Every structure is written in C-alpha cells, then in structure tokens.
Amino acid sequence: MSNETAARGRDPIALSDALASFDALWSPRIVTRVNDYDVRVAKVEGEYLWHVHENTDEFFLVVEGEVDIALRDEAGERTVTLPRGSVFTVPRGTEHKPIARGRASILLFEPTGTLTVGDRHEEIPDYVDATTGHALV
C-alpha cells in the first residue's frame, strides 16, 4: 500500500504497523492526510527542543508510553503529563518542548508542510530531524 493510496482513504492503516516500519526517533512519518493536515506518527525518547508554531496549534495523541510537554507562555512555565491514550493541543504561539523519559510513540495532527521545529531558527541538534514529515514506507 502506498502512502498516496492510504491518504485517499482506500485502505485502513494500522498504527502499530506504521510505527513498526521505522526506528528513527523524533522523525515523524506521514500516515495520511485530512484536508490540508498531515496525520503523523513518531517514536520519541529523551528531550526534544523548545520551539513554537506561531500560526498553528499542534495536536498530540500518545499512542504508547508517556510524554511530558513543557510549556512557556505569558502565564509562565508549566508541564503537562500525557499518559498513553491522552490527547493535548498546544495552542499556536506557545513555546513547548516534548519530553519522553522512556520510549514512547505519538500521533501528531498539523497543517501539511509544518516544520517539526516550528519557527526555531537556532542551531538544531543532530538527534532532531527538522522535517515536514517523511513518507510512510
């Protein structure tokens, strides 16, 4: 099944199969598209980096494991903990940093073409894949 076929809704996609198709951390794969949005899955472990999406919200669903999301905004800094099966939306313009203390898997919902590092223009660490998402193979 090609990504294009799946994106058009002709075949169902098992998230477990999608996640089993790659090993790279912090390197999301596009599972399907909904209107002008990508549905991406990623394996995560450790800390990501602080970043912000000025023009879009970012939706997280924890598929496996547990993920913390540190947040900074005009109200200050706080962290939300997302156990397996939890969802959270980071509002546009909110600086945030996902953290997985153990191996975890997440599903993201973002406008097609959204860069994983948001509007960050500083040096990006080697372990971070600054991408708009990779095709699911």
XYZ file of C-alpha atoms in Angstrom:
137
model
C 0.000 0.000 0.000
C 1.428 3.360 -0.958
C 1.166 6.461 1.180
C -0.842 8.099 -1.582
C -3.378 5.255 -1.600
C -3.707 5.363 2.171
C -4.027 9.138 2.115
C -7.028 8.844 -0.201
C -8.773 6.545 2.256
C -8.803 3.374 0.177
C -7.070 1.171 2.736
C -7.054 1.229 6.534
C -3.754 1.876 8.288
C -2.822 0.083 11.497
C -0.862 2.488 13.677
C 1.134 -0.438 15.057
C 2.240 -1.347 11.514
C 3.061 2.275 10.705
C 5.177 2.575 13.851
C 6.897 -0.771 13.200
C 8.034 0.433 9.760
C 10.770 2.743 11.106
C 13.148 3.113 14.064
C 14.328 6.735 13.959
C 13.488 8.894 16.964
C 11.936 12.368 16.609
C 11.457 11.715 12.867
C 7.726 11.718 12.069
C 6.136 9.709 9.277
C 3.019 10.895 7.479
C 0.332 8.234 7.918
C -2.410 10.032 5.993
C -3.744 13.459 5.141
C -7.043 15.030 6.183
C -7.916 18.061 4.066
C -4.830 20.279 4.427
C -3.485 18.464 7.503
C -0.923 15.680 7.983
C -1.518 12.898 10.453
C 1.993 11.939 11.545
C 3.372 9.275 13.872
C 6.726 9.458 15.620
C 8.802 7.464 18.046
C 10.245 9.628 20.793
C 12.656 9.299 23.702
C 14.518 11.920 25.703
C 14.047 15.654 25.275
C 13.127 17.422 22.069
C 13.862 21.146 21.851
C 11.993 24.298 22.755
C 10.088 25.577 19.740
C 6.943 27.438 18.770
C 4.449 27.310 15.914
C 3.267 30.914 15.558
C 0.467 30.197 13.110
C -0.934 26.804 14.079
C -1.925 24.660 17.030
C -0.204 21.268 17.455
C -2.236 18.204 18.422
C -0.622 15.291 20.320
C -2.024 11.813 20.994
C 0.153 9.430 23.000
C -0.124 6.007 21.356
C 2.420 4.209 23.576
C 4.297 5.223 26.704
C 4.070 8.604 28.406
C 5.073 12.072 27.235
C 5.518 15.333 29.122
C 5.080 18.611 27.310
C 6.791 21.597 28.895
C 5.046 24.871 28.026
C 6.077 28.517 28.204
C 3.687 31.387 27.626
C 2.708 34.724 29.128
C 1.393 32.901 32.213
C 4.798 31.302 32.873
C 6.165 27.780 32.570
C 4.364 24.512 33.320
C 4.454 20.861 32.281
C 1.566 18.603 31.322
C 1.915 14.830 31.524
C 0.220 12.725 28.878
C -0.165 9.025 29.664
C -0.994 6.523 26.922
C -4.258 7.379 25.197
C -4.190 11.052 26.229
C -4.548 13.981 23.869
C -3.364 17.574 24.215
C -3.318 20.577 21.928
C -0.508 23.108 22.226
C -2.046 26.472 21.289
C -0.417 28.443 18.490
C 2.238 30.825 19.715
C 3.036 28.715 22.800
C 6.657 27.678 23.197
C 6.839 23.984 24.041
C 9.210 21.039 24.430
C 8.081 17.388 24.347
C 9.930 15.056 26.718
C 9.723 11.251 26.851
C 11.530 9.774 29.841
C 11.226 6.318 28.238
C 10.433 5.167 24.712
C 7.038 6.440 23.542
C 5.043 6.820 20.330
C 2.898 9.803 19.422
C 0.438 10.843 16.744
C 0.515 14.471 15.596
C -2.037 16.455 13.625
C -0.595 19.524 11.884
C -1.112 21.514 8.683
C 0.724 19.935 5.742
C 4.171 21.476 5.404
C 4.549 22.385 9.092
C 8.183 22.063 10.135
C 8.752 19.889 13.208
C 10.954 22.527 14.818
C 8.348 25.234 14.287
C 9.664 28.717 13.854
C 13.013 27.942 15.507
C 15.959 29.423 13.678
C 18.764 28.492 16.071
C 21.125 25.571 15.643
C 19.217 22.298 15.706
C 20.828 19.300 17.483
C 21.807 16.282 15.350
C 19.257 13.994 17.020
C 16.379 16.235 15.868
C 15.009 15.668 12.386
C 13.861 19.102 11.176
C 11.302 17.920 8.629
C 7.791 18.437 7.361
C 7.331 14.664 7.739
C 8.606 11.650 5.833
C 6.566 9.302 3.676
C 5.482 6.127 5.387
C 7.231 3.253 3.607
